């Protein structure tokens, strides 16, 4: 059973470009979470999604950031008009239905975004 | 709101020494879960343990042990006979019931020197 997959693992963008980060949860998992880790800091929650629904986006910046988890396909974290401060590692985690909040979240390897 | 304090920013010890990583949390919830994750230099996050606040028994897994003290809101992690491969950043994270977001501490960077 493959783990949580994220791609790309490394992404370089110039200021003003768009970044798209993809996350495929573990098989059978219907809950997806995105976290951001700035250099030398802990992970900060961004958004929690279930299939076709955003459940909690309290950690998402108000502008330029959006997330989706369509019925088919991976979850996408999209950052428009990137700025240098967006440079960070973005982690996706998933958990199975019924265990969200009580089971551990399974983390992907992360996408390291560098904005030039 | 949950808050986590990992007061030790960096720890450096010599291989085979025992080392304890502190974690103190704040919560108004009576029930919750506590997690420890390890982030080695390669960057991925590795799950280590989940503890239910109802269960105050200490837990041992090989060279790892956890001391949960609900009265002092602490969930400390001890590595016995440390090895170079234990070098990593370690994060403590509480999870209130029904909540979906892990609240990570700042992490403790542990370096084990040969």
mmCIF file of C-alpha atoms in Angstrom:
data_model
loop_
_atom_site.group_PDB
_atom_site.id
_atom_site.type_symbol
_atom_site.label_atom_id
_atom_site.label_comp_id
_atom_site.label_asym_id
_atom_site.label_seq_id
_atom_site.Cartn_x
_atom_site.Cartn_y
_atom_site.Cartn_z
ATOM 1 C CA UNK A 1 0.000 0.000 0.000
ATOM 2 C CA UNK A 2 1.702 3.160 -1.184
ATOM 3 C CA UNK A 3 2.027 6.002 1.266
ATOM 4 C CA UNK A 4 0.999 9.596 0.755
ATOM 5 C CA UNK A 5 2.539 10.876 -2.444
ATOM 6 C CA UNK A 6 3.441 14.434 -3.202
ATOM 7 C CA UNK A 7 4.807 15.930 -6.364
ATOM 8 C CA UNK A 8 6.875 17.594 -7.305
ATOM 9 C CA UNK A 9 9.361 17.058 -4.503
ATOM 10 C CA UNK A 10 11.150 20.254 -5.395
ATOM 11 C CA UNK A 11 9.667 23.238 -7.199
ATOM 12 C CA UNK A 12 11.392 26.432 -8.217
ATOM 13 C CA UNK A 13 9.362 29.449 -9.261
ATOM 14 C CA UNK A 14 10.119 33.066 -9.995
ATOM 15 C CA UNK A 15 8.241 35.806 -8.227
ATOM 16 C CA UNK A 16 4.817 36.304 -9.780
ATOM 17 C CA UNK A 17 4.469 32.786 -11.162
ATOM 18 C CA UNK A 18 1.988 30.184 -10.020
ATOM 19 C CA UNK A 19 2.850 27.084 -8.000
ATOM 20 C CA UNK A 20 0.750 23.926 -8.027
ATOM 21 C CA UNK A 21 1.458 21.260 -5.454
ATOM 22 C CA UNK A 22 -0.176 17.878 -5.712
ATOM 23 C CA UNK A 23 -0.988 15.328 -3.068
ATOM 24 C CA UNK A 24 -2.336 11.804 -3.517
ATOM 25 C CA UNK A 25 -3.571 10.416 -0.194
ATOM 26 C CA UNK A 26 -3.132 6.841 0.882
ATOM 27 C CA UNK A 27 -5.559 4.402 -0.654
ATOM 28 C CA UNK A 28 -8.872 4.526 1.148
ATOM 29 C CA UNK A 29 -8.146 7.838 2.842
ATOM 30 C CA UNK A 30 -10.688 10.578 2.263
ATOM 31 C CA UNK A 31 -9.271 13.285 4.526
ATOM 32 C CA UNK A 32 -6.405 15.483 3.393
ATOM 33 C CA UNK A 33 -4.501 18.123 5.322
ATOM 34 C CA UNK A 34 -1.943 20.633 4.168
ATOM 35 C CA UNK A 35 0.761 22.045 6.430
ATOM 36 C CA UNK A 36 3.507 24.558 5.756
ATOM 37 C CA UNK A 37 6.945 24.527 7.326
ATOM 38 C CA UNK A 38 8.964 27.681 7.064
ATOM 39 C CA UNK A 39 12.748 27.327 7.479
ATOM 40 C CA UNK A 40 13.748 26.451 11.036
ATOM 41 C CA UNK A 41 10.146 26.371 12.222
ATOM 42 C CA UNK A 42 7.521 23.786 13.073
ATOM 43 C CA UNK A 43 4.675 22.827 10.798
ATOM 44 C CA UNK A 44 1.658 25.093 10.647
ATOM 45 C CA UNK A 45 -1.770 23.839 9.646
ATOM 46 C CA UNK A 46 -3.195 25.375 6.495
ATOM 47 C CA UNK A 47 -6.307 23.534 5.368
ATOM 48 C CA UNK A 48 -8.334 20.357 5.873
ATOM 49 C CA UNK A 49 -10.330 18.892 3.028
ATOM 50 C CA UNK A 50 -12.573 15.968 2.345
ATOM 51 C CA UNK A 51 -13.589 14.917 -1.138
ATOM 52 C CA UNK A 52 -15.031 17.983 -2.884
ATOM 53 C CA UNK A 53 -15.284 19.928 0.376
ATOM 54 C CA UNK A 54 -13.099 22.343 2.286
ATOM 55 C CA UNK A 55 -13.774 21.630 5.940
ATOM 56 C CA UNK A 56 -11.354 23.986 7.681
ATOM 57 C CA UNK A 57 -9.220 26.597 5.955
ATOM 58 C CA UNK A 58 -8.446 28.639 9.038
ATOM 59 C CA UNK A 59 -4.703 28.419 8.399
ATOM 60 C CA UNK A 60 -4.783 29.525 4.784
ATOM 61 C CA UNK A 61 -3.555 33.008 3.895
ATOM 62 C CA UNK A 62 -6.480 35.104 2.740
ATOM 63 C CA UNK A 63 -5.051 35.853 -0.669
ATOM 64 C CA UNK A 64 -3.263 33.931 -3.405
ATOM 65 C CA UNK A 65 -3.686 30.500 -1.769
ATOM 66 C CA UNK A 66 -6.364 27.978 -2.618
ATOM 67 C CA UNK A 67 -6.866 24.252 -2.203
ATOM 68 C CA UNK A 68 -9.108 21.622 -3.668
ATOM 69 C CA UNK A 69 -9.696 17.907 -3.379
ATOM 70 C CA UNK A 70 -11.795 16.823 -6.330
ATOM 71 C CA UNK A 71 -13.862 13.694 -6.549
ATOM 72 C CA UNK A 72 -11.267 12.198 -8.824
ATOM 73 C CA UNK A 73 -7.580 12.909 -8.709
ATOM 74 C CA UNK A 74 -5.154 14.376 -6.215
ATOM 75 C CA UNK A 75 -5.578 17.284 -3.877
ATOM 76 C CA UNK A 76 -4.058 20.486 -5.233
ATOM 77 C CA UNK A 77 -2.593 23.378 -3.269
ATOM 78 C CA UNK A 78 -2.318 26.379 -5.551
ATOM 79 C CA UNK A 79 -0.321 29.495 -4.869
ATOM 80 C CA UNK A 80 -0.785 32.365 -7.263
ATOM 81 C CA UNK A 81 1.733 35.146 -7.833
ATOM 82 C CA UNK A 82 4.306 33.615 -5.536
ATOM 83 C CA UNK A 83 6.552 35.797 -3.422
ATOM 84 C CA UNK A 84 9.843 34.966 -1.708
ATOM 85 C CA UNK A 85 8.075 34.532 1.602
ATOM 86 C CA UNK A 86 6.205 31.551 0.155
ATOM 87 C CA UNK A 87 9.453 29.575 0.060
ATOM 88 C CA UNK A 88 8.859 26.679 2.417
ATOM 89 C CA UNK A 89 8.237 22.968 2.646
ATOM 90 C CA UNK A 90 4.609 22.061 2.106
ATOM 91 C CA UNK A 91 3.457 18.805 3.617
ATOM 92 C CA UNK A 92 0.321 16.886 2.862
ATOM 93 C CA UNK A 93 -1.152 14.344 5.251
ATOM 94 C CA UNK A 94 -4.085 12.004 4.986
ATOM 95 C CA UNK A 95 -6.245 9.975 7.315
ATOM 96 C CA UNK A 96 -8.979 7.419 6.727
ATOM 97 C CA UNK A 97 -12.677 8.140 7.181
ATOM 98 C CA UNK A 98 -13.901 7.702 10.717
ATOM 99 C CA UNK A 99 -10.513 8.232 12.316
ATOM 100 C CA UNK A 100 -9.939 11.896 11.593
ATOM 101 C CA UNK A 101 -9.014 13.480 14.881
ATOM 102 C CA UNK A 102 -8.134 10.263 16.645
ATOM 103 C CA UNK A 103 -5.714 8.487 14.378
ATOM 104 C CA UNK A 104 -2.366 9.702 13.280
ATOM 105 C CA UNK A 105 -2.140 11.611 10.080
ATOM 106 C CA UNK A 106 0.104 9.969 7.534
ATOM 107 C CA UNK A 107 2.469 12.494 6.038
ATOM 108 C CA UNK A 108 3.874 12.696 2.561
ATOM 109 C CA UNK A 109 7.521 13.538 1.853
ATOM 110 C CA UNK A 110 6.742 17.207 1.256
ATOM 111 C CA UNK A 111 7.262 19.635 -1.602
ATOM 112 C CA UNK A 112 10.049 22.138 -1.182
ATOM 113 C CA UNK A 113 9.094 25.361 -2.895
ATOM 114 C CA UNK A 114 11.805 27.887 -3.661
ATOM 115 C CA UNK A 115 10.822 31.281 -4.980
ATOM 116 C CA UNK A 116 13.600 33.174 -6.729
ATOM 117 C CA UNK B 1 -6.624 26.800 21.824
ATOM 118 C CA UNK B 2 -3.833 24.321 21.989
ATOM 119 C CA UNK B 3 -0.326 25.513 22.575
ATOM 120 C CA UNK B 4 2.867 23.496 22.687
ATOM 121 C CA UNK B 5 6.212 24.472 24.154
ATOM 122 C CA UNK B 6 9.357 22.589 23.349
ATOM 123 C CA UNK B 7 11.777 24.681 25.353
ATOM 124 C CA UNK B 8 14.901 22.926 24.121
ATOM 125 C CA UNK B 9 15.712 24.346 20.720
ATOM 126 C CA UNK B 10 18.830 22.254 20.204
ATOM 127 C CA UNK B 11 20.419 19.379 22.058
ATOM 128 C CA UNK B 12 23.761 17.836 21.276
ATOM 129 C CA UNK B 13 25.011 14.684 22.977
ATOM 130 C CA UNK B 14 27.595 12.017 22.407
ATOM 131 C CA UNK B 15 26.488 8.664 21.106
ATOM 132 C CA UNK B 16 25.245 6.189 23.730
ATOM 133 C CA UNK B 17 24.138 8.916 26.101
ATOM 134 C CA UNK B 18 20.515 9.053 27.200
ATOM 135 C CA UNK B 19 18.611 12.178 26.211
ATOM 136 C CA UNK B 20 15.200 13.543 27.152
ATOM 137 C CA UNK B 21 13.190 15.923 25.001
ATOM 138 C CA UNK B 22 10.655 18.023 26.873
ATOM 139 C CA UNK B 23 7.149 18.873 25.717
ATOM 140 C CA UNK B 24 4.687 21.004 27.660
ATOM 141 C CA UNK B 25 1.258 21.740 26.262
ATOM 142 C CA UNK B 26 -1.707 23.910 27.160
ATOM 143 C CA UNK B 27 -5.253 22.785 26.622
ATOM 144 C CA UNK B 28 -8.722 23.330 28.043
ATOM 145 C CA UNK B 29 -9.889 19.992 26.765
ATOM 146 C CA UNK B 30 -10.251 17.104 29.176
ATOM 147 C CA UNK B 31 -9.614 14.535 26.505
ATOM 148 C CA UNK B 32 -7.128 14.810 23.710
ATOM 149 C CA UNK B 33 -4.369 13.000 21.913
ATOM 150 C CA UNK B 34 -0.676 13.695 21.928
ATOM 151 C CA UNK B 35 1.756 12.826 19.169
ATOM 152 C CA UNK B 36 5.476 12.796 18.626
ATOM 153 C CA UNK B 37 6.940 13.002 15.132
ATOM 154 C CA UNK B 38 10.524 12.753 13.958
ATOM 155 C CA UNK B 39 11.909 14.714 11.017
ATOM 156 C CA UNK B 40 15.309 13.346 9.949
ATOM 157 C CA UNK B 41 17.665 15.365 7.711
ATOM 158 C CA UNK B 42 15.978 13.873 4.652
ATOM 159 C CA UNK B 43 12.919 15.943 5.556
ATOM 160 C CA UNK B 44 10.040 13.515 5.799
ATOM 161 C CA UNK B 45 7.891 13.254 8.914
ATOM 162 C CA UNK B 46 7.907 9.969 10.751
ATOM 163 C CA UNK B 47 5.165 9.113 13.220
ATOM 164 C CA UNK B 48 6.522 7.892 16.560
ATOM 165 C CA UNK B 49 3.661 7.665 19.024
ATOM 166 C CA UNK B 50 0.069 8.609 19.772
ATOM 167 C CA UNK B 51 -1.054 8.876 23.389
ATOM 168 C CA UNK B 52 -4.629 9.212 24.635
ATOM 169 C CA UNK B 53 -4.994 11.600 27.570
ATOM 170 C CA UNK B 54 -6.940 8.940 29.462
ATOM 171 C CA UNK B 55 -3.950 6.683 29.518
ATOM 172 C CA UNK B 56 -1.204 7.935 31.813
ATOM 173 C CA UNK B 57 0.902 4.818 31.678
ATOM 174 C CA UNK B 58 4.405 5.362 30.466
ATOM 175 C CA UNK B 59 5.250 3.658 27.221
ATOM 176 C CA UNK B 60 8.446 2.015 26.097
ATOM 177 C CA UNK B 61 9.317 0.978 22.579
ATOM 178 C CA UNK B 62 12.835 -0.294 22.246
ATOM 179 C CA UNK B 63 15.177 2.575 23.072
ATOM 180 C CA UNK B 64 12.308 5.064 23.099
ATOM 181 C CA UNK B 65 10.147 5.842 26.087
ATOM 182 C CA UNK B 66 7.508 8.444 26.835
ATOM 183 C CA UNK B 67 6.548 9.937 30.175
ATOM 184 C CA UNK B 68 3.078 11.452 30.208
ATOM 185 C CA UNK B 69 2.186 13.575 33.232
ATOM 186 C CA UNK B 70 -1.306 14.977 32.873
ATOM 187 C CA UNK B 71 -0.993 16.932 36.135
ATOM 188 C CA UNK B 72 1.888 18.972 34.719
ATOM 189 C CA UNK B 73 0.725 18.861 31.099
ATOM 190 C CA UNK B 74 3.944 17.312 29.965
ATOM 191 C CA UNK B 75 4.696 14.533 27.508
ATOM 192 C CA UNK B 76 8.432 13.987 27.530
ATOM 193 C CA UNK B 77 10.361 11.689 25.218
ATOM 194 C CA UNK B 78 13.530 9.830 26.212
ATOM 195 C CA UNK B 79 15.969 8.077 23.929
ATOM 196 C CA UNK B 80 18.181 5.589 25.717
ATOM 197 C CA UNK B 81 21.655 4.762 24.404
ATOM 198 C CA UNK B 82 21.344 7.290 21.612
ATOM 199 C CA UNK B 83 22.692 6.555 18.152
ATOM 200 C CA UNK B 84 23.827 8.812 15.334
ATOM 201 C CA UNK B 85 20.736 7.810 13.337
ATOM 202 C CA UNK B 86 18.584 9.416 16.028
ATOM 203 C CA UNK B 87 19.792 12.825 14.842
ATOM 204 C CA UNK B 88 16.691 14.669 13.716
ATOM 205 C CA UNK B 89 14.214 17.353 14.643
ATOM 206 C CA UNK B 90 11.544 16.036 16.975
ATOM 207 C CA UNK B 91 8.089 17.550 17.180
ATOM 208 C CA UNK B 92 5.454 17.180 19.849
ATOM 209 C CA UNK B 93 1.857 17.819 18.730
ATOM 210 C CA UNK B 94 -1.467 17.690 20.595
ATOM 211 C CA UNK B 95 -4.776 16.989 18.895
ATOM 212 C CA UNK B 96 -8.045 17.849 20.624
ATOM 213 C CA UNK B 97 -10.982 15.504 20.038
ATOM 214 C CA UNK B 98 -12.886 16.301 16.902
ATOM 215 C CA UNK B 99 -10.227 18.737 15.753
ATOM 216 C CA UNK B 100 -8.416 18.115 12.551
ATOM 217 C CA UNK B 101 -5.276 20.113 12.871
ATOM 218 C CA UNK B 102 -2.175 19.018 14.659
ATOM 219 C CA UNK B 103 -0.574 21.898 16.552
ATOM 220 C CA UNK B 104 3.154 21.421 16.262
ATOM 221 C CA UNK B 105 5.720 22.785 18.663
ATOM 222 C CA UNK B 106 8.810 24.529 17.357
ATOM 223 C CA UNK B 107 10.684 21.273 17.516
ATOM 224 C CA UNK B 108 13.907 20.180 19.185
ATOM 225 C CA UNK B 109 16.904 19.617 16.956
ATOM 226 C CA UNK B 110 18.782 16.629 18.344
ATOM 227 C CA UNK B 111 22.331 15.953 17.220
ATOM 228 C CA UNK B 112 24.033 12.751 18.222
ATOM 229 C CA UNK B 113 27.787 12.951 17.798
ATOM 230 C CA UNK B 114 29.883 9.825 17.259
#
